[in-house]
PDB file of C-alpha atoms and ligand atoms in Angstrom:
ATOM      1  CA  MET A 124     120.036  96.720 124.727  1.00 64.00           C
ATOM      2  CA  GLU A 125     122.496  99.502 123.920  1.00 69.00           C
ATOM      3  CA  LYS A 126     122.036 102.664 125.951  1.00 82.00           C
ATOM      4  CA  ILE A 127     121.093 105.593 123.740  1.00 85.00           C
ATOM      5  CA  PHE A 128     121.619 109.167 124.877  1.00 85.00           C
ATOM      6  CA  GLY A 129     118.398 110.937 125.824  1.00 91.00           C
ATOM      7  CA  ILE A 130     116.024 108.022 125.516  1.00 95.00           C
ATOM      8  CA  ASP A 131     114.862 105.226 127.728  1.00 95.00           C
ATOM      9  CA  VAL A 132     113.698 101.939 126.186  1.00 96.00           C
ATOM     10  CA  GLN A 133     111.708  99.327 128.041  1.00 96.00           C
ATOM     11  CA  GLU A 134     109.447  96.419 127.321  1.00 96.00           C
ATOM     12  CA  HIS A 135     105.790  97.481 127.398  1.00 96.00           C
ATOM     13  CA  GLU A 136     104.105  96.448 130.638  1.00 95.00           C
ATOM     14  CA  LYS A 137     101.377  94.541 128.761  1.00 95.00           C
ATOM     15  CA  SER A 138     103.335  92.861 125.937  1.00 97.00           C
ATOM     16  CA  LYS A 139     106.865  91.655 125.292  1.00 96.00           C
ATOM     17  CA  ARG A 140     106.315  92.403 121.607  1.00 98.00           C
ATOM     18  CA  ILE A 141     105.824  96.143 122.176  1.00 98.00           C
ATOM     19  CA  LEU A 142     108.630  98.499 123.215  1.00 98.00           C
ATOM     20  CA  ASN A 143     108.140 101.689 125.143  1.00 97.00           C
ATOM     21  CA  ILE A 144     110.469 104.544 124.139  1.00 97.00           C
ATOM     22  CA  ARG A 145     110.580 107.634 126.343  1.00 97.00           C
ATOM     23  CA  LEU A 146     112.251 110.848 125.230  1.00 97.00           C
ATOM     24  CA  ASN A 147     113.820 112.656 128.172  1.00 95.00           C
ATOM     25  CA  ASP A 148     113.382 116.358 128.971  1.00 95.00           C
ATOM     26  CA  GLU A 149     116.712 117.325 127.448  1.00 95.00           C
ATOM     27  CA  ILE A 150     115.740 115.894 124.045  1.00 96.00           C
ATOM     28  CA  ILE A 151     112.350 117.584 124.172  1.00 96.00           C
ATOM     29  CA  GLU A 152     113.950 120.894 125.139  1.00 95.00           C
ATOM     30  CA  LYS A 153     116.432 120.662 122.262  1.00 96.00           C
ATOM     31  CA  LEU A 154     113.648 119.939 119.761  1.00 96.00           C
ATOM     32  CA  ILE A 155     111.786 123.157 120.449  1.00 95.00           C
ATOM     33  CA  PHE A 156     114.119 125.376 118.412  1.00 96.00           C
ATOM     34  CA  PRO A 157     114.317 123.244 115.230  1.00 96.00           C
ATOM     35  CA  PHE A 158     110.585 122.516 115.425  1.00 97.00           C
ATOM     36  CA  ASN A 159     109.806 126.243 115.589  1.00 96.00           C
ATOM     37  CA  LYS A 160     111.551 126.739 112.273  1.00 96.00           C
ATOM     38  CA  PHE A 161     108.553 125.308 110.419  1.00 97.00           C
ATOM     39  CA  ASP A 162     104.858 125.867 110.973  1.00 97.00           C
ATOM     40  CA  LEU A 163     102.283 123.204 110.082  1.00 97.00           C
ATOM     41  CA  THR A 164     101.536 124.829 106.724  1.00 97.00           C
ATOM     42  CA  ALA A 165     105.180 124.468 105.699  1.00 97.00           C
ATOM     43  CA  LEU A 166     105.189 120.825 106.769  1.00 97.00           C
ATOM     44  CA  GLU A 167     101.985 120.172 104.850  1.00 97.00           C
ATOM     45  CA  LEU A 168     103.039 121.919 101.653  1.00 96.00           C
ATOM     46  CA  LYS A 169     106.776 121.256 101.517  1.00 97.00           C
ATOM     47  CA  PRO A 170     107.538 117.574 102.002  1.00 97.00           C
ATOM     48  CA  PHE A 171     111.307 118.069 102.428  1.00 98.00           C
ATOM     49  CA  THR A 172     110.758 120.096 105.630  1.00 98.00           C
ATOM     50  CA  ARG A 173     109.390 116.938 107.263  1.00 98.00           C
ATOM     51  CA  PHE A 174     112.738 115.257 106.689  1.00 98.00           C
ATOM     52  CA  THR A 175     114.530 118.269 108.154  1.00 98.00           C
ATOM     53  CA  ILE A 176     112.685 117.971 111.481  1.00 98.00           C
ATOM     54  CA  ALA A 177     113.078 114.186 111.429  1.00 98.00           C
ATOM     55  CA  LYS A 178     116.836 114.641 111.120  1.00 98.00           C
ATOM     56  CA  SER A 179     116.829 117.102 114.033  1.00 97.00           C
ATOM     57  CA  LEU A 180     115.298 114.414 116.208  1.00 97.00           C
ATOM     58  CA  ASP A 181     117.632 111.684 115.008  1.00 97.00           C
ATOM     59  CA  ASP A 182     120.771 113.843 115.335  1.00 97.00           C
ATOM     60  CA  LEU A 183     120.008 114.368 119.034  1.00 96.00           C
ATOM     61  CA  THR A 184     120.414 110.630 119.560  1.00 95.00           C
ATOM     62  CA  GLU A 185     123.521 110.329 117.366  1.00 94.00           C
ATOM     63  CA  ASN A 186     121.261 108.760 114.718  1.00 95.00           C
ATOM     64  CA  LYS A 187     120.599 105.761 116.918  1.00 96.00           C
ATOM     65  CA  LEU A 188     116.874 106.409 117.366  1.00 97.00           C
ATOM     66  CA  SER A 189     116.092 105.795 113.688  1.00 97.00           C
ATOM     67  CA  LYS A 190     118.107 102.559 113.745  1.00 96.00           C
ATOM     68  CA  LEU A 191     116.271 101.400 116.836  1.00 97.00           C
ATOM     69  CA  MET A 192     112.806 102.253 115.482  1.00 97.00           C
ATOM     70  CA  ASN A 193     113.478 100.622 112.118  1.00 97.00           C
ATOM     71  CA  SER A 194     114.788  97.456 113.720  1.00 96.00           C
ATOM     72  CA  ILE A 195     111.717  97.177 115.980  1.00 97.00           C
ATOM     73  CA  ILE A 196     109.134  97.882 113.288  1.00 97.00           C
ATOM     74  CA  ARG A 197     110.652  95.424 110.779  1.00 96.00           C
ATOM     75  CA  ASP A 198     111.288  92.651 113.308  1.00 97.00           C
ATOM     76  CA  ARG A 199     108.549  90.028 113.160  1.00 98.00           C
ATOM     77  CA  SER A 200     108.930  89.190 116.875  1.00 98.00           C
ATOM     78  CA  THR A 201     108.169  92.799 117.900  1.00 98.00           C
ATOM     79  CA  GLY A 202     106.931  95.113 115.121  1.00 98.00           C
ATOM     80  CA  CYS A 203     105.413  97.693 117.450  1.00 98.00           C
ATOM     81  CA  PHE A 204     106.510 100.486 119.784  1.00 98.00           C
ATOM     82  CA  ILE A 205     105.144 103.475 121.578  1.00 98.00           C
ATOM     83  CA  ILE A 206     107.132 106.698 121.809  1.00 98.00           C
ATOM     84  CA  GLY A 207     106.588 109.966 123.628  1.00 97.00           C
ATOM     85  CA  PRO A 208     107.968 112.483 126.108  1.00 97.00           C
ATOM     86  CA  SER A 209     108.872 111.225 129.628  1.00 95.00           C
ATOM     87  CA  ASN A 210     107.200 114.321 131.041  1.00 93.00           C
ATOM     88  CA  ILE A 211     104.414 116.342 129.496  1.00 89.00           C
ATOM     89  CA  SER A 212     105.308 119.995 130.075  1.00 85.00           C
ATOM     90  CA  SER A 213     103.411 123.094 128.999  1.00 82.00           C
ATOM     91  CA  LYS A 214     105.691 123.331 125.954  1.00 85.00           C
ATOM     92  CA  ILE A 215     104.165 120.166 124.564  1.00 91.00           C
ATOM     93  CA  ASN A 216     100.986 121.207 122.765  1.00 94.00           C
ATOM     94  CA  ASP A 217      99.152 119.744 119.786  1.00 95.00           C
ATOM     95  CA  LYS A 218     101.431 121.465 117.257  1.00 96.00           C
ATOM     96  CA  PHE A 219     104.537 120.108 118.972  1.00 97.00           C
ATOM     97  CA  LEU A 220     103.021 116.609 118.963  1.00 97.00           C
ATOM     98  CA  ILE A 221     102.152 116.801 115.255  1.00 98.00           C
ATOM     99  CA  LYS A 222     105.775 117.750 114.558  1.00 98.00           C
ATOM    100  CA  LEU A 223     107.116 114.995 116.786  1.00 98.00           C
ATOM    101  CA  SER A 224     104.826 112.476 115.058  1.00 98.00           C
ATOM    102  CA  THR A 225     105.945 113.783 111.667  1.00 98.00           C
ATOM    103  CA  ALA A 226     109.591 113.425 112.687  1.00 98.00           C
ATOM    104  CA  THR A 227     109.036 109.886 113.976  1.00 98.00           C
ATOM    105  CA  ALA A 228     107.181 108.840 110.808  1.00 98.00           C
ATOM    106  CA  HIS A 229     109.883 110.252 108.548  1.00 98.00           C
ATOM    107  CA  LEU A 230     112.575 108.210 110.262  1.00 98.00           C
ATOM    108  CA  ILE A 231     110.693 105.054 109.234  1.00 97.00           C
ATOM    109  CA  GLY A 232     109.375 105.823 105.788  1.00 97.00           C
ATOM    110  CA  VAL A 233     107.256 108.001 103.546  1.00 97.00           C
ATOM    111  CA  PRO A 234     103.625 108.701 104.516  1.00 97.00           C
ATOM    112  CA  ASN A 235     100.812 107.905 102.115  1.00 96.00           C
ATOM    113  CA  HIS A 236      98.484 110.720 101.115  1.00 92.00           C
ATOM    114  CA  ASP A 237      95.496 110.447 103.463  1.00 90.00           C
ATOM    115  CA  SER A 238      92.459 111.047 101.259  1.00 87.00           C
ATOM    116  CA  MET A 239      90.228 111.646 104.277  1.00 85.00           C
ATOM    117  CA  ALA A 240      92.151 114.831 105.129  1.00 87.00           C
ATOM    118  CA  GLY A 241      93.814 115.589 101.796  1.00 91.00           C
ATOM    119  CA  LYS A 242      97.303 115.608 103.342  1.00 95.00           C
ATOM    120  CA  TYR A 243      99.922 113.308 104.840  1.00 97.00           C
ATOM    121  CA  TYR A 244      98.268 113.189 108.253  1.00 97.00           C
ATOM    122  CA  VAL A 245      94.772 113.397 109.618  1.00 95.00           C
ATOM    123  CA  ARG A 246      93.550 114.465 113.046  1.00 94.00           C
ATOM    124  CA  PHE A 247      90.138 113.317 114.132  1.00 90.00           C
ATOM    125  CA  HIS A 248      87.918 113.791 117.158  1.00 89.00           C
ATOM    126  CA  ILE A 249      85.790 111.238 118.892  1.00 90.00           C
ATOM    127  CA  LYS A 250      82.887 112.812 120.713  1.00 88.00           C
ATOM    128  CA  HIS A 251      79.584 111.864 122.284  1.00 87.00           C
ATOM    129  CA  GLU A 252      77.587 112.504 119.133  1.00 83.00           C
ATOM    130  CA  ASP A 253      78.502 111.298 115.686  1.00 76.00           C
ATOM    131  CA  ALA A 254      76.864 111.245 112.280  1.00 73.00           C
ATOM    132  CA  SER A 255      79.702 109.750 110.258  1.00 72.00           C
ATOM    133  CA  ASP A 256      79.568 106.704 108.019  1.00 73.00           C
ATOM    134  CA  SER A 257      82.323 104.552 109.487  1.00 71.00           C
ATOM    135  CA  TYR A 258      83.267 103.087 112.844  1.00 73.00           C
ATOM    136  CA  LEU A 259      86.221 105.435 113.210  1.00 72.00           C
ATOM    137  CA  ARG A 260      84.345 108.072 115.197  1.00 76.00           C
ATOM    138  CA  LYS A 261      81.614 105.987 116.828  1.00 83.00           C
ATOM    139  CA  ALA A 262      82.460 106.187 120.524  1.00 89.00           C
ATOM    140  CA  TYR A 263      80.037 103.672 121.950  1.00 91.00           C
ATOM    141  CA  VAL A 264      80.749 100.660 119.814  1.00 90.00           C
ATOM    142  CA  ASN A 265      83.909  98.591 119.634  1.00 92.00           C
ATOM    143  CA  MET A 266      86.142  99.184 116.689  1.00 94.00           C
ATOM    144  CA  ASP A 267      86.965  95.602 115.799  1.00 96.00           C
ATOM    145  CA  LEU A 268      90.479  94.368 115.096  1.00 98.00           C
ATOM    146  CA  HIS A 269      91.677  95.374 111.645  1.00 98.00           C
ATOM    147  CA  THR A 270      94.619  96.556 109.560  1.00 98.00           C
ATOM    148  CA  ASP A 271      94.744  99.922 107.764  1.00 96.00           C
ATOM    149  CA  GLY A 272      94.821 100.707 104.055  1.00 94.00           C
ATOM    150  CA  THR A 273      92.728  97.705 103.005  1.00 95.00           C
ATOM    151  CA  TYR A 274      90.819  99.727 100.400  1.00 93.00           C
ATOM    152  CA  VAL A 275      93.613 101.805  98.828  1.00 93.00           C
ATOM    153  CA  LYS A 276      96.102 101.016  96.080  1.00 92.00           C
ATOM    154  CA  GLU A 277      99.144 102.200  98.047  1.00 93.00           C
ATOM    155  CA  VAL A 278     100.980  99.720 100.226  1.00 95.00           C
ATOM    156  CA  THR A 279     100.520 100.465 103.931  1.00 97.00           C
ATOM    157  CA  ASP A 280     103.569  99.032 105.697  1.00 98.00           C
ATOM    158  CA  TRP A 281     103.062 100.869 108.988  1.00 98.00           C
ATOM    159  CA  LEU A 282     100.709 103.131 110.849  1.00 98.00           C
ATOM    160  CA  LEU A 283     101.263 105.739 113.516  1.00 98.00           C
ATOM    161  CA  MET A 284      98.593 106.961 115.912  1.00 98.00           C
ATOM    162  CA  THR A 285      99.210 109.789 118.369  1.00 98.00           C
ATOM    163  CA  LYS A 286      96.913 110.781 121.204  1.00 97.00           C
ATOM    164  CA  LEU A 287      96.738 114.582 121.032  1.00 97.00           C
ATOM    165  CA  GLU A 288      94.067 115.122 123.654  1.00 95.00           C
ATOM    166  CA  GLU A 289      91.757 113.210 125.957  1.00 95.00           C
ATOM    167  CA  LYS A 290      89.075 114.520 128.322  1.00 94.00           C
ATOM    168  CA  ASN A 291      86.291 112.828 130.284  1.00 93.00           C
ATOM    169  CA  VAL A 292      87.285 109.453 128.964  1.00 92.00           C
ATOM    170  CA  LYS A 293      86.659 106.058 130.467  1.00 94.00           C
ATOM    171  CA  GLY A 294      87.095 103.008 128.267  1.00 95.00           C
ATOM    172  CA  GLY A 295      88.237 103.373 124.654  1.00 94.00           C
ATOM    173  CA  GLU A 296      91.381 101.316 125.304  1.00 96.00           C
ATOM    174  CA  THR A 297      93.659 100.368 122.420  1.00 97.00           C
ATOM    175  CA  VAL A 298      93.410  96.702 121.449  1.00 98.00           C
ATOM    176  CA  MET A 299      96.311  95.049 119.608  1.00 98.00           C
ATOM    177  CA  LEU A 300      96.812  91.509 118.305  1.00 98.00           C
ATOM    178  CA  HIS A 301      99.996  90.067 116.747  1.00 98.00           C
ATOM    179  CA  LEU A 302      99.262  87.413 114.081  1.00 98.00           C
ATOM    180  CA  ASP A 303     101.770  84.962 115.598  1.00 98.00           C
ATOM    181  CA  ASP A 304      99.905  85.077 118.932  1.00 98.00           C
ATOM    182  CA  TRP A 305      96.474  84.517 117.405  1.00 98.00           C
ATOM    183  CA  GLU A 306      95.015  81.079 118.206  1.00 98.00           C
ATOM    184  CA  HIS A 307      93.235  80.769 114.821  1.00 98.00           C
ATOM    185  CA  CYS A 308      95.971  82.057 112.499  1.00 98.00           C
ATOM    186  CA  ASP A 309      96.931  78.704 110.924  1.00 97.00           C
ATOM    187  CA  ASP A 310      93.352  77.552 110.591  1.00 97.00           C
ATOM    188  CA  LEU A 311      92.093  80.659 108.796  1.00 98.00           C
ATOM    189  CA  SER A 312      95.187  81.602 106.803  1.00 98.00           C
ATOM    190  CA  ASN A 313      95.330  78.087 105.330  1.00 97.00           C
ATOM    191  CA  ASP A 314      91.669  78.171 104.293  1.00 98.00           C
ATOM    192  CA  PRO A 315      91.547  78.491 100.457  1.00 98.00           C
ATOM    193  CA  VAL A 316      88.872  81.219 100.734  1.00 98.00           C
ATOM    194  CA  GLY A 317      91.301  83.413 102.695  1.00 97.00           C
ATOM    195  CA  LYS A 318      93.622  83.365  99.678  1.00 97.00           C
ATOM    196  CA  GLN A 319      90.898  84.334  97.190  1.00 97.00           C
ATOM    197  CA  ASN A 320      90.615  87.882  95.929  1.00 97.00           C
ATOM    198  CA  PHE A 321      88.011  89.944  97.773  1.00 97.00           C
ATOM    199  CA  ILE A 322      86.625  93.272  96.567  1.00 96.00           C
ATOM    200  CA  TRP A 323      87.295  96.153  98.989  1.00 96.00           C
ATOM    201  CA  GLY A 324      85.334  99.405  98.808  1.00 91.00           C
ATOM    202  CA  SER A 325      84.955 102.263 101.309  1.00 87.00           C
ATOM    203  CA  PRO A 326      82.296 104.732 102.485  1.00 83.00           C
ATOM    204  CA  LYS A 327      82.051 108.283 101.106  1.00 84.00           C
ATOM    205  CA  SER A 328      83.968 110.009 103.918  1.00 83.00           C
ATOM    206  CA  LYS A 329      87.160 108.214 102.909  1.00 83.00           C
ATOM    207  CA  ASN A 330      87.189 110.038  99.531  1.00 84.00           C
ATOM    208  CA  VAL A 331      88.424 107.007  97.622  1.00 86.00           C
ATOM    209  CA  ASP A 332      86.405 106.535  94.449  1.00 89.00           C
ATOM    210  CA  TYR A 333      87.747 103.159  93.329  1.00 92.00           C
ATOM    211  CA  LYS A 334      87.679  99.621  94.650  1.00 94.00           C
ATOM    212  CA  VAL A 335      90.616  97.268  95.003  1.00 95.00           C
ATOM    213  CA  GLU A 336      90.953  93.484  94.975  1.00 97.00           C
ATOM    214  CA  HIS A 337      93.229  91.444  97.192  1.00 97.00           C
ATOM    215  CA  PRO A 338      93.075  88.400  99.465  1.00 98.00           C
ATOM    216  CA  VAL A 339      92.835  88.611 103.261  1.00 98.00           C
ATOM    217  CA  PHE A 340      95.924  86.444 103.793  1.00 98.00           C
ATOM    218  CA  SER A 341      99.179  86.427 101.851  1.00 98.00           C
ATOM    219  CA  LYS A 342     102.858  85.664 102.522  1.00 97.00           C
ATOM    220  CA  ASP A 343     105.880  87.928 102.854  1.00 95.00           C
ATOM    221  CA  GLU A 344     109.221  87.236 101.112  1.00 93.00           C
ATOM    222  CA  GLU A 345     110.179  84.891 103.909  1.00 95.00           C
ATOM    223  CA  GLY A 346     106.944  82.902 103.715  1.00 96.00           C
ATOM    224  CA  ARG A 347     105.381  84.336 106.868  1.00 97.00           C
ATOM    225  CA  THR A 348     101.660  85.076 106.984  1.00 98.00           C
ATOM    226  CA  LYS A 349     100.464  88.638 106.400  1.00 98.00           C
ATOM    227  CA  ILE A 350      96.923  89.944 106.817  1.00 98.00           C
ATOM    228  CA  SER A 351      95.010  92.821 105.209  1.00 98.00           C
ATOM    229  CA  TYR A 352      91.555  92.987 106.723  1.00 98.00           C
ATOM    230  CA  ILE A 353      88.858  95.223 108.153  1.00 97.00           C
ATOM    231  CA  ASP A 354      85.280  94.169 108.821  1.00 95.00           C
ATOM    232  CA  GLN A 355      83.492  97.094 107.171  1.00 93.00           C
ATOM    233  CA  PHE A 356      84.985  97.214 103.684  1.00 94.00           C
ATOM    234  CA  PRO A 357      85.172  93.802 101.973  1.00 96.00           C
ATOM    235  CA  GLU A 358      82.238  93.168  99.639  1.00 96.00           C
ATOM    236  CA  PRO A 359      81.700  89.389  99.611  1.00 97.00           C
ATOM    237  CA  LYS A 360      80.672  88.202  96.152  1.00 96.00           C
ATOM    238  CA  ASN A 361      79.091  84.930  97.288  1.00 97.00           C
ATOM    239  CA  MET A 362      77.988  82.946 100.345  1.00 98.00           C
ATOM    240  CA  GLU A 363      81.393  81.281 100.704  1.00 98.00           C
ATOM    241  CA  GLN A 364      83.176  84.612 101.073  1.00 98.00           C
ATOM    242  CA  GLY A 365      80.481  86.002 103.378  1.00 98.00           C
ATOM    243  CA  ILE A 366      80.684  83.034 105.735  1.00 98.00           C
ATOM    244  CA  PHE A 367      84.487  83.106 105.716  1.00 98.00           C
ATOM    245  CA  LEU A 368      84.527  86.764 106.748  1.00 98.00           C
ATOM    246  CA  GLN A 369      82.078  86.086 109.578  1.00 98.00           C
ATOM    247  CA  ARG A 370      84.239  83.203 110.824  1.00 98.00           C
ATOM    248  CA  LEU A 371      87.331  85.408 110.618  1.00 98.00           C
ATOM    249  CA  SER A 372      85.668  88.284 112.470  1.00 98.00           C
ATOM    250  CA  ASP A 373      84.465  85.974 115.264  1.00 98.00           C
ATOM    251  CA  ALA A 374      87.875  84.307 115.557  1.00 98.00           C
ATOM    252  CA  LEU A 375      89.636  87.652 115.895  1.00 98.00           C
ATOM    253  CA  GLU A 376      87.226  89.140 118.403  1.00 97.00           C
ATOM    254  CA  GLU A 377      87.163  86.078 120.661  1.00 97.00           C
ATOM    255  CA  SER A 378      90.978  85.853 120.829  1.00 98.00           C
ATOM    256  CA  LYS A 379      92.406  85.743 124.341  1.00 98.00           C
ATOM    257  CA  LYS A 380      95.782  86.978 123.112  1.00 98.00           C
ATOM    258  CA  LYS A 381      94.850  90.615 122.619  1.00 98.00           C
ATOM    259  CA  THR A 382      96.917  93.322 124.323  1.00 97.00           C
ATOM    260  CA  ILE A 383      94.632  95.922 125.847  1.00 97.00           C
ATOM    261  CA  SER A 384      96.242  99.168 126.996  1.00 96.00           C
ATOM    262  CA  ASN A 385      95.804 102.899 127.383  1.00 96.00           C
ATOM    263  CA  LEU A 386      97.991 105.064 125.205  1.00 96.00           C
ATOM    264  CA  PRO A 387      98.998 108.094 127.302  1.00 96.00           C
ATOM    265  CA  VAL A 388      98.307 111.596 125.943  1.00 96.00           C
ATOM    266  CA  GLY A 389     101.351 112.767 123.983  1.00 97.00           C
ATOM    267  CA  TYR A 390     102.355 109.255 122.951  1.00 98.00           C
ATOM    268  CA  SER A 391     102.413 107.678 119.514  1.00 98.00           C
ATOM    269  CA  LEU A 392     101.881 104.030 118.749  1.00 98.00           C
ATOM    270  CA  ILE A 393     103.669 102.740 115.658  1.00 98.00           C
ATOM    271  CA  ALA A 394     102.857  99.264 114.371  1.00 98.00           C
ATOM    272  CA  ASN A 395     103.799  97.077 111.442  1.00 98.00           C
ATOM    273  CA  ASN A 396     100.554  96.864 109.472  1.00 98.00           C
ATOM    274  CA  HIS A 397     101.264  93.438 107.925  1.00 98.00           C
ATOM    275  CA  PHE A 398     101.182  91.342 111.086  1.00 98.00           C
ATOM    276  CA  TRP A 399      99.662  93.545 113.800  1.00 98.00           C
ATOM    277  CA  LEU A 400      95.912  94.167 113.979  1.00 98.00           C
ATOM    278  CA  HIS A 401      94.536  97.092 115.964  1.00 98.00           C
ATOM    279  CA  GLY A 402      91.182  98.153 117.342  1.00 97.00           C
ATOM    280  CA  ARG A 403      89.531 100.103 120.139  1.00 96.00           C
ATOM    281  CA  LYS A 404      87.153  99.212 122.929  1.00 95.00           C
ATOM    282  CA  LYS A 405      84.003 101.245 123.325  1.00 94.00           C
ATOM    283  CA  PHE A 406      83.933 104.304 125.593  1.00 93.00           C
ATOM    284  CA  GLN A 407      81.721 104.730 128.621  1.00 93.00           C
ATOM    285  CA  GLU A 408      78.966 107.153 127.807  1.00 91.00           C
ATOM    286  CA  ASN A 409      79.698 110.776 128.714  1.00 91.00           C
ATOM    287  CA  THR A 410      78.259 113.845 126.956  1.00 91.00           C
ATOM    288  CA  ASP A 411      81.571 115.712 127.476  1.00 92.00           C
ATOM    289  CA  LEU A 412      83.677 112.903 126.051  1.00 92.00           C
ATOM    290  CA  CYS A 413      86.484 114.228 123.876  1.00 92.00           C
ATOM    291  CA  ARG A 414      89.475 112.518 122.351  1.00 94.00           C
ATOM    292  CA  GLU A 415      91.630 113.664 119.503  1.00 95.00           C
ATOM    293  CA  LEU A 416      93.979 111.378 117.612  1.00 96.00           C
ATOM    294  CA  LEU A 417      96.434 111.934 114.814  1.00 97.00           C
ATOM    295  CA  ARG A 418      97.068 109.294 112.213  1.00 96.00           C
ATOM    296  CA  ILE A 419      99.854 108.806 109.673  1.00 97.00           C
ATOM    297  CA  ARG A 420     100.316 105.690 107.579  1.00 97.00           C
ATOM    298  CA  GLY A 421     102.921 104.894 105.022  1.00 97.00           C
ATOM    299  CA  LYS A 422     105.523 102.797 103.315  1.00 97.00           C
ATOM    300  CA  PHE A 423     109.004 101.792 104.381  1.00 97.00           C
ATOM    301  CA  PHE A 424     111.862 103.659 102.733  1.00 93.00           C
ATOM    302  CA  LYS A 425     113.263 102.286  99.536  1.00 82.00           C
ATOM    303  CA  PHE A 426     116.938 103.063  99.120  1.00 71.00           C
ATOM    304  CA  ASN A 427     118.534 104.121  95.843  1.00 64.00           C
ATOM    305  CA  LYS A 428     121.415 101.893  94.950  1.00 58.00           C
TER     306      LYS A 428
HETATM  307 FE1  FE2 B 137      92.767 101.636 111.871  1.00 55.18          FE
END
């Protein structure tokens, strides 16, 4: 792999399909000034400012970082990377990490509006107690393998998750599964029920007041299998669909090919949402448990010709 100034790229210790990109201290130091030019309100209200900070990051690597990230995320054999600072100094706080995540996202594509937060990103806490209506914030149950954006009209090509903070945490590891590693992919994706339209709704907290219809499995332009699935949101319309979803859920959860890892604080995980599934293991109980994540999801760039 070509050496790029200021960054170090390695294979992830748990998976050859995931790359680990570390930004060295010099890059981080040089980002502080351009990042300080915009506060979070500006980034939230003026979309072009997000591209300005993204360019600052890319320029520091002679525009090679964006090429690298785009090639990884679009490559079927990889499709996933983690990126973050080599060293977490006192200059790296939550605001810095939101800007770094914004810059990373805007080198790959355009974020979708996140209805849960009413902006292009959402930050959410996981704590000991929870009264919400989805699995997202429930600390003591597994979040099963799924893709994002199953219940919205926008295409979700990729997702980014950044760990902003973590305290008193044991468990809660990130679980990832690539479709081409999954033992049951052929079996289930070739089942005619998997190609039927399912109805997908969502609970109130998601602030999406419509339902969409699409199959679980489809094909990309090159005929490779894609998946759009989460356990909580499809509304089976008959026994056949109900039983299929149960079989699918069991086949995903029992897979031995999952990659289980801990995302370090300050790091973002970026995955292609068409052929990578993600989930989270349950946390060990602790009344002081606290984790905060940031999420951005979006589309790949389309270029004007
Ligand atoms: Fe998710």
